[in-house]
Short mmCIF file of C-alpha atoms in Angstrom, two decimals:
data_model
loop_
_atom_site.label_atom_id
_atom_site.label_comp_id
_atom_site.label_asym_id
_atom_site.label_seq_id
_atom_site.Cartn_x
_atom_site.Cartn_y
_atom_site.Cartn_z
CA UNK A 1 0.03 0.29 -0.07
CA UNK A 2 1.48 3.44 -1.07
CA UNK A 3 -1.22 6.14 -0.09
CA UNK A 4 1.69 8.44 0.48
CA UNK A 5 5.45 8.44 -0.25
CA UNK A 6 7.14 11.45 1.44
CA UNK A 7 10.31 13.07 -0.03
CA UNK A 8 13.55 13.34 2.23
CA UNK A 9 16.47 15.35 1.22
CA UNK A 10 19.06 12.99 0.24
CA UNK A 11 21.78 15.00 2.40
CA UNK A 12 20.09 15.58 5.27
CA UNK A 13 21.07 13.04 7.94
CA UNK A 14 18.86 14.49 10.29
CA UNK A 15 15.36 14.25 8.13
CA UNK A 16 16.80 10.97 6.80
CA UNK A 17 17.37 8.81 9.66
CA UNK A 18 13.97 9.79 10.97
CA UNK A 19 12.52 9.20 7.74
CA UNK A 20 10.83 5.69 9.21
CA UNK A 21 8.84 7.11 12.16
CA UNK A 22 7.02 9.87 9.77
CA UNK A 23 4.04 7.60 8.88
CA UNK A 24 4.44 7.68 5.24
CA UNK A 25 3.92 4.30 3.65
CA UNK A 26 6.70 4.98 1.51
CA UNK A 27 10.13 7.49 1.62
CA UNK A 28 11.66 8.78 -1.24
CA UNK A 29 15.24 9.42 -0.69
CA UNK A 30 15.93 12.43 -3.14
CA UNK A 31 19.42 13.07 -4.98
CA UNK A 32 18.12 15.10 -7.66
CA UNK A 33 16.52 18.62 -6.70
CA UNK A 34 17.05 18.46 -3.10
CA UNK A 35 21.03 18.07 -3.26
CA UNK A 36 22.95 20.90 -4.69
CA UNK A 37 25.52 20.08 -7.60
CA UNK A 38 28.33 20.15 -5.63
CA UNK A 39 26.66 17.84 -2.95
CA UNK A 40 25.58 14.90 -5.47
CA UNK A 41 28.45 12.69 -4.49
CA UNK A 42 28.07 13.14 -0.81
CA UNK A 43 24.48 12.68 -1.37
CA UNK A 44 24.75 9.34 -2.83
CA UNK A 45 27.48 8.13 -0.45
CA UNK A 46 25.37 8.99 2.50
CA UNK A 47 21.97 7.58 1.19
CA UNK A 48 23.82 4.27 0.25
CA UNK A 49 25.64 3.99 3.49
CA UNK A 50 22.62 4.47 5.49
CA UNK A 51 20.35 2.05 3.14
CA UNK A 52 22.75 -0.61 3.96
CA UNK A 53 23.30 0.29 7.59
CA UNK A 54 19.56 0.89 8.88
CA UNK A 55 16.38 -0.60 8.56
CA UNK A 56 13.52 1.00 8.18
CA UNK A 57 10.22 -1.05 8.99
CA UNK A 58 6.92 -0.91 7.57
CA UNK A 59 8.05 1.98 5.18
CA UNK A 60 9.06 1.28 1.25
CA UNK A 61 12.21 2.68 0.37
CA UNK A 62 12.09 5.11 -3.10
CA UNK A 63 15.51 6.76 -4.36
CA UNK A 64 15.03 9.62 -6.49
CA UNK A 65 17.89 9.96 -9.19
CA UNK A 66 18.99 12.77 -11.27
CA UNK A 67 17.91 13.14 -14.93
CA UNK A 68 19.46 11.05 -17.61
CA UNK A 69 20.33 14.41 -19.49
CA UNK A 70 22.99 14.95 -16.35
CA UNK A 71 26.43 13.72 -15.70
CA UNK A 72 25.28 12.02 -12.17
CA UNK A 73 22.55 9.23 -12.73
CA UNK A 74 25.21 6.78 -13.91
CA UNK A 75 26.92 7.23 -10.57
CA UNK A 76 23.72 7.31 -8.79
CA UNK A 77 22.45 3.68 -10.16
CA UNK A 78 25.83 2.24 -9.26
CA UNK A 79 26.14 3.54 -5.73
CA UNK A 80 22.23 2.92 -5.14
CA UNK A 81 21.21 -0.38 -6.83
CA UNK A 82 23.54 -2.48 -4.43
CA UNK A 83 21.75 -1.71 -1.28
CA UNK A 84 18.56 -2.38 -2.78
CA UNK A 85 15.67 0.00 -2.51
CA UNK A 86 12.44 -0.99 -3.84
CA UNK A 87 12.05 1.49 -6.69
CA UNK A 88 14.08 3.87 -8.26
CA UNK A 89 12.84 7.24 -9.39
CA UNK A 90 13.91 8.55 -12.24
CA UNK A 91 13.22 12.20 -13.23
CA UNK A 92 11.88 14.23 -16.22
CA UNK A 93 10.98 10.67 -18.05
CA UNK A 94 9.84 11.76 -21.48
CA UNK A 95 9.78 8.42 -23.58
CA UNK A 96 10.17 4.51 -23.55
CA UNK A 97 13.68 4.83 -24.51
CA UNK A 98 14.94 6.57 -21.52
CA UNK A 99 12.91 4.05 -19.46
CA UNK A 100 14.82 1.38 -21.77
CA UNK A 101 18.19 2.90 -20.93
CA UNK A 102 17.69 3.23 -17.27
CA UNK A 103 16.66 -0.64 -16.82
CA UNK A 104 19.57 -1.71 -18.97
CA UNK A 105 21.98 -0.24 -16.75
CA UNK A 106 20.22 -1.29 -13.71
CA UNK A 107 20.12 -4.82 -14.85
CA UNK A 108 24.30 -4.47 -15.42
CA UNK A 109 24.26 -3.33 -11.62
CA UNK A 110 21.73 -5.96 -10.32
CA UNK A 111 24.29 -8.60 -11.94
CA UNK A 112 27.58 -7.54 -10.74
CA UNK A 113 26.42 -7.60 -7.08
CA UNK A 114 24.11 -10.49 -7.65
CA UNK A 115 20.56 -8.82 -7.17
CA UNK A 116 17.90 -10.80 -8.98
CA UNK A 117 17.57 -8.73 -12.40
CA UNK A 118 14.51 -6.58 -12.71
CA UNK A 119 14.00 -7.15 -8.77
CA UNK A 120 14.13 -3.27 -8.43
CA UNK A 121 11.12 -1.57 -9.81
CA UNK A 122 10.52 1.77 -11.23
CA UNK A 123 8.27 4.99 -10.60
CA UNK A 124 9.06 7.40 -13.34
CA UNK A 125 8.33 11.22 -12.59
CA UNK A 126 6.66 12.51 -15.45
CA UNK A 127 6.85 16.05 -15.31
CA UNK A 128 6.92 17.73 -19.01
CA UNK A 129 4.42 17.67 -21.71
CA UNK A 130 5.94 15.19 -23.86
CA UNK A 131 6.27 12.83 -20.69
CA UNK A 132 2.64 13.17 -20.36
CA UNK A 133 2.00 12.62 -23.94
CA UNK A 134 4.02 9.48 -24.25
CA UNK A 135 2.43 8.43 -20.74
CA UNK A 136 1.05 5.05 -22.16
CA UNK A 137 4.34 3.89 -23.98
CA UNK A 138 6.18 5.01 -20.90
CA UNK A 139 3.72 2.74 -18.70
CA UNK A 140 4.53 0.12 -20.93
CA UNK A 141 8.07 0.42 -21.65
CA UNK A 142 9.26 -2.13 -19.03
CA UNK A 143 8.50 -5.02 -16.95
CA UNK A 144 10.35 -3.11 -13.76
CA UNK A 145 7.55 -0.47 -14.05
CA UNK A 146 4.98 -0.32 -11.11
CA UNK A 147 3.36 3.39 -11.09
CA UNK A 148 3.56 6.75 -13.03
CA UNK A 149 3.72 10.08 -10.74
CA UNK A 150 3.12 13.21 -11.89
CA UNK A 151 5.47 16.34 -10.95
CA UNK A 152 3.18 19.27 -11.52
CA UNK A 153 6.12 22.05 -11.12
CA UNK A 154 8.05 21.66 -13.76
CA UNK A 155 5.46 20.04 -16.09
CA UNK A 156 3.49 24.09 -15.66
CA UNK A 157 6.58 25.56 -16.64
CA UNK A 158 6.70 23.38 -19.19
CA UNK A 159 3.11 24.16 -20.58
CA UNK A 160 3.84 28.40 -19.60
CA UNK A 161 0.91 28.57 -17.35
CA UNK A 162 1.09 29.29 -13.68
CA UNK A 163 0.75 26.58 -10.91
CA UNK A 164 -2.21 27.34 -9.04
CA UNK A 165 -3.71 25.83 -5.78
CA UNK A 166 -7.03 24.90 -7.71
CA UNK A 167 -4.89 22.98 -10.84
CA UNK A 168 -7.12 23.88 -13.39
CA UNK A 169 -3.97 23.84 -15.33
CA UNK A 170 -2.68 20.04 -14.63
CA UNK A 171 -6.41 18.68 -14.87
CA UNK A 172 -5.47 17.24 -18.21
CA UNK A 173 -2.10 15.76 -17.50
CA UNK A 174 -3.70 14.30 -14.08
CA UNK A 175 -6.35 12.62 -16.19
CA UNK A 176 -3.97 11.39 -19.11
CA UNK A 177 -1.48 10.34 -16.60
CA UNK A 178 -3.91 8.17 -14.38
CA UNK A 179 -5.70 6.77 -17.97
CA UNK A 180 -2.54 5.79 -19.27
CA UNK A 181 -1.26 3.90 -15.88
CA UNK A 182 -4.49 2.21 -15.31
CA UNK A 183 -4.42 0.92 -19.43
CA UNK A 184 -1.15 -0.26 -18.71
CA UNK A 185 -1.82 -2.23 -15.24
CA UNK A 186 0.14 -0.06 -12.95
CA UNK A 187 -0.68 2.86 -10.31
CA UNK A 188 -0.79 6.54 -10.67
CA UNK A 189 0.20 8.92 -8.23
CA UNK A 190 -0.23 12.50 -7.57
CA UNK A 191 2.00 15.54 -7.33
CA UNK A 192 2.51 17.17 -3.84
CA UNK A 193 0.66 19.93 -2.37
CA UNK A 194 2.98 22.59 -1.98
CA UNK A 195 1.71 25.03 0.41
CA UNK A 196 2.99 23.43 3.68
CA UNK A 197 0.99 25.26 5.57
CA UNK A 198 -2.13 24.84 4.06
CA UNK A 199 -3.70 21.92 5.61
CA UNK A 200 -7.34 22.64 4.25
CA UNK A 201 -6.13 23.02 0.71
CA UNK A 202 -3.96 20.00 1.03
CA UNK A 203 -7.16 18.01 1.77
CA UNK A 204 -9.16 19.32 -1.08
CA UNK A 205 -6.08 18.96 -3.15
CA UNK A 206 -5.63 15.29 -2.09
CA UNK A 207 -9.56 14.26 -2.36
CA UNK A 208 -9.68 15.93 -6.21
CA UNK A 209 -6.70 13.34 -6.96
CA UNK A 210 -8.23 10.62 -5.13
CA UNK A 211 -11.64 11.13 -6.96
CA UNK A 212 -9.50 11.11 -10.34
CA UNK A 213 -8.27 7.98 -10.02
CA UNK A 214 -4.72 8.47 -7.86
CA UNK A 215 -3.78 5.77 -5.65
CA UNK A 216 -2.09 8.01 -3.42
CA UNK A 217 0.06 11.31 -3.20
CA UNK A 218 3.51 12.74 -2.90
CA UNK A 219 4.15 14.80 -0.17
CA UNK A 220 7.28 17.14 0.62
CA UNK A 221 6.30 17.57 4.25
CA UNK A 222 6.11 15.70 7.34
CA UNK A 223 3.06 17.33 8.63
CA UNK A 224 0.90 16.10 5.23
CA UNK A 225 1.21 12.38 5.96
CA UNK A 226 -1.94 12.05 8.12
CA UNK A 227 -4.00 14.15 6.09
CA UNK A 228 -3.27 12.47 2.74
CA UNK A 229 -3.03 8.89 4.38
CA UNK A 230 -6.35 9.47 5.81
CA UNK A 231 -7.76 10.69 2.50
CA UNK A 232 -6.56 7.54 0.34
CA UNK A 233 -7.84 5.09 2.89
CA UNK A 234 -11.05 3.40 2.50
CA UNK A 235 -13.59 5.04 5.15
CA UNK A 236 -15.67 2.79 7.55
CA UNK A 237 -18.97 3.51 5.19
CA UNK A 238 -16.72 2.74 2.00
CA UNK A 239 -15.68 -0.64 3.82
CA UNK A 240 -19.19 -1.41 4.78
CA UNK A 241 -20.78 -0.75 1.77
CA UNK A 242 -17.97 -3.06 0.08
CA UNK A 243 -18.92 -6.07 2.71
CA UNK A 244 -22.63 -5.47 2.22
CA UNK A 245 -21.97 -5.75 -1.61
CA UNK A 246 -20.41 -9.63 -0.94
CA UNK A 247 -22.97 -10.27 1.22
CA UNK A 248 -25.92 -9.52 -0.79
CA UNK A 249 -24.17 -11.36 -3.62
CA UNK A 250 -23.88 -14.49 -1.34
CA UNK A 251 -27.66 -14.10 -0.58
CA UNK A 252 -28.61 -13.82 -3.59
CA UNK A 253 -26.92 -16.83 -4.62
CA UNK A 254 -27.98 -19.15 -1.95
CA UNK A 255 -31.64 -17.56 -3.45
CA UNK A 256 -30.87 -18.45 -6.46
CA UNK A 257 -31.42 -15.11 -7.88
CA UNK A 258 -29.30 -13.99 -11.65
CA UNK A 259 -29.67 -10.25 -10.57
CA UNK A 260 -29.01 -8.53 -7.17
CA UNK A 261 -29.35 -5.27 -6.03
CA UNK A 262 -27.94 -3.67 -2.39
CA UNK A 263 -29.73 -0.46 -1.55
CA UNK A 264 -31.81 -0.09 -4.49
CA UNK A 265 -28.67 -0.49 -6.86
CA UNK A 266 -28.02 -3.17 -9.20
CA UNK A 267 -24.89 -4.66 -8.18
CA UNK A 268 -22.98 -5.26 -11.75
CA UNK A 269 -19.43 -6.08 -12.41
CA UNK A 270 -18.01 -3.19 -12.14
CA UNK A 271 -19.68 -2.35 -8.04
CA UNK A 272 -18.06 -5.74 -7.35
CA UNK A 273 -14.59 -4.68 -8.66
CA UNK A 274 -14.92 -1.36 -6.50
CA UNK A 275 -15.74 -3.48 -3.56
CA UNK A 276 -12.99 -5.89 -4.36
CA UNK A 277 -10.73 -2.98 -4.27
CA UNK A 278 -11.58 -1.55 -1.12
CA UNK A 279 -11.38 -4.56 0.88
CA UNK A 280 -8.04 -5.15 -0.66
CA UNK A 281 -7.05 -1.43 0.41
CA UNK A 282 -8.38 -2.09 3.92
CA UNK A 283 -6.46 -5.44 4.38
CA UNK A 284 -3.11 -3.80 2.97
CA UNK A 285 -3.36 -1.06 5.49
CA UNK A 286 -4.58 -2.47 8.50
CA UNK A 287 -3.92 -6.25 7.95
CA UNK A 288 -7.61 -7.45 8.08
CA UNK A 289 -8.61 -5.29 11.10
CA UNK A 290 -10.86 -3.23 9.33
CA UNK A 291 -11.40 0.00 11.48
CA UNK B 1 46.75 5.66 -0.11
CA UNK B 2 47.74 9.49 0.44
CA UNK B 3 45.44 12.18 0.80
CA UNK B 4 46.57 14.54 -2.16
CA UNK B 5 44.57 17.67 -1.49
CA UNK B 6 42.35 19.53 1.36
CA UNK B 7 38.89 18.65 1.11
CA UNK B 8 35.82 18.67 3.72
CA UNK B 9 32.55 16.81 3.82
CA UNK B 10 29.35 16.94 5.77
CA UNK B 11 27.74 19.81 8.10
CA UNK B 12 27.81 20.76 11.70
CA UNK B 13 24.01 20.51 11.68
CA UNK B 14 22.67 17.85 14.21
CA UNK B 15 22.93 14.12 13.34
CA UNK B 16 25.65 15.17 10.89
CA UNK B 17 29.56 15.62 10.93
CA UNK B 18 32.02 17.78 9.38
CA UNK B 19 35.21 15.62 8.23
CA UNK B 20 38.24 17.55 7.01
CA UNK B 21 40.97 15.45 5.46
CA UNK B 22 44.51 17.18 4.24
CA UNK B 23 47.72 15.78 3.15
CA UNK B 24 50.08 14.55 6.00
CA UNK B 25 53.09 11.88 6.37
CA UNK B 26 51.39 10.06 8.68
CA UNK B 27 48.12 9.15 9.87
CA UNK B 28 46.45 11.42 12.18
CA UNK B 29 43.15 11.89 13.90
CA UNK B 30 41.22 14.67 15.83
CA UNK B 31 38.06 14.15 17.19
CA UNK B 32 35.66 16.86 18.47
CA UNK B 33 31.89 15.72 19.41
CA UNK B 34 28.89 16.80 21.40
CA UNK B 35 29.20 13.16 22.65
CA UNK B 36 33.01 12.56 23.14
CA UNK B 37 32.92 12.07 27.04
CA UNK B 38 30.20 9.06 25.82
CA UNK B 39 31.09 7.75 22.73
CA UNK B 40 34.76 8.92 21.95
CA UNK B 41 35.98 5.86 22.02
CA UNK B 42 33.16 4.11 19.65
CA UNK B 43 33.92 7.48 17.29
CA UNK B 44 37.38 7.18 17.09
CA UNK B 45 36.96 3.20 16.04
CA UNK B 46 34.55 3.87 13.08
CA UNK B 47 36.69 6.18 11.78
CA UNK B 48 39.50 4.20 12.03
CA UNK B 49 37.91 1.49 10.64
CA UNK B 50 36.94 3.59 7.86
CA UNK B 51 39.95 4.73 7.17
CA UNK B 52 41.57 1.70 6.88
CA UNK B 53 38.61 0.14 4.44
CA UNK B 54 39.40 3.29 2.54
CA UNK B 55 43.04 2.47 2.71
CA UNK B 56 44.25 5.66 4.05
CA UNK B 57 47.12 5.33 5.58
CA UNK B 58 48.80 8.91 5.78
CA UNK B 59 46.48 12.32 6.27
CA UNK B 60 45.32 14.61 8.45
CA UNK B 61 41.84 13.88 9.64
CA UNK B 62 39.59 16.24 11.61
CA UNK B 63 36.16 15.23 12.73
CA UNK B 64 33.55 17.98 14.09
CA UNK B 65 30.81 15.50 15.38
CA UNK B 66 27.35 16.52 15.45
CA UNK B 67 26.11 13.67 17.05
CA UNK B 68 26.14 11.75 13.82
CA UNK B 69 25.50 7.99 13.71
CA UNK B 70 27.75 5.51 12.68
CA UNK B 71 26.53 4.78 8.90
CA UNK B 72 26.83 8.85 8.89
CA UNK B 73 29.78 9.35 9.86
CA UNK B 74 31.42 6.82 7.53
CA UNK B 75 29.73 8.21 4.72
CA UNK B 76 30.95 11.41 5.28
CA UNK B 77 34.90 10.07 5.73
CA UNK B 78 34.38 8.37 2.55
CA UNK B 79 32.91 11.76 0.95
CA UNK B 80 35.63 13.57 2.19
CA UNK B 81 38.56 10.79 1.43
CA UNK B 82 37.04 10.78 -2.33
CA UNK B 83 37.23 14.18 -2.39
CA UNK B 84 40.52 14.61 -1.13
CA UNK B 85 41.92 11.95 -3.77
CA UNK B 86 40.15 14.15 -6.44
CA UNK B 87 37.54 10.89 -7.18
CA UNK B 88 34.27 12.16 -8.37
#
């Protein structure tokens, strides 16, 4: 379950070592924007050393590496693959060839250090107009792909528009990314909300993302974790309804009914699929103790 | 292996350490730490082990520790040594 992905600057030991206790489902050690060019080597070595020595129970580990258009990405891969994070997050991904180049380099490093080839996944950051337009090809580019992740700050610069709290300017990109990810059978993650102190705005933004089909959302502040986790968790009412769906189906079967309804609405295949997703999410979050 | 130039890595922020290395004929290690009384010996062991693994036999090494974990201290030493040897 990946409701929240919390960014932590890759060269800040104080934040990195406490990353596991902030409540996020995933933590992203950032070697890219959060690290100045002069400190790329330092951050790479620090993240590698911490991941080799420390465990982060209950947290999935993601490392955001530098873009393929920089001189840093190959060294990032060489330093990080041996410590086996769950996922690498490449940035400014604009086409399938980008993913294939990266995946080949990862395979080389996995083989060098005896890690099963393909066992480290990819969650690319789509933050260019070309990346959004190529979203489906990117999502299908490699067997490592587990999700697409939207980055709205660079995207709006590329769109030549202003990033707003309402997010009308990224509505198409959000929808296109979700559709591409779902068509490819992988997950979709939303861009962070950048108003660190605006928790009301955060909740509205997270609810909008959820309504569009996103699985979860990246966050840039530990203060945002609780809200985003809550929004992307099934509610008690959702769980009750999902259980009622399966109970009604059982009852219909017992009575030999061909069609079953619940609360005046027909239970068809999409309703069952949604109910199953809700119960699977609840299981993943609470381990069967459904609130 | 010798350090060929002065180099620094890390910061003076909490949970970090600032490490400087510079050329020297022998290996000299100086440690300042906010927890020197409690963990001075352990810090020295970590530093000596990290330098041994990095193959450093001659250098002046100064550590200003702000409560760094061993893995953080080792990382800062590695960065400083790489920089002191001109490795990217």
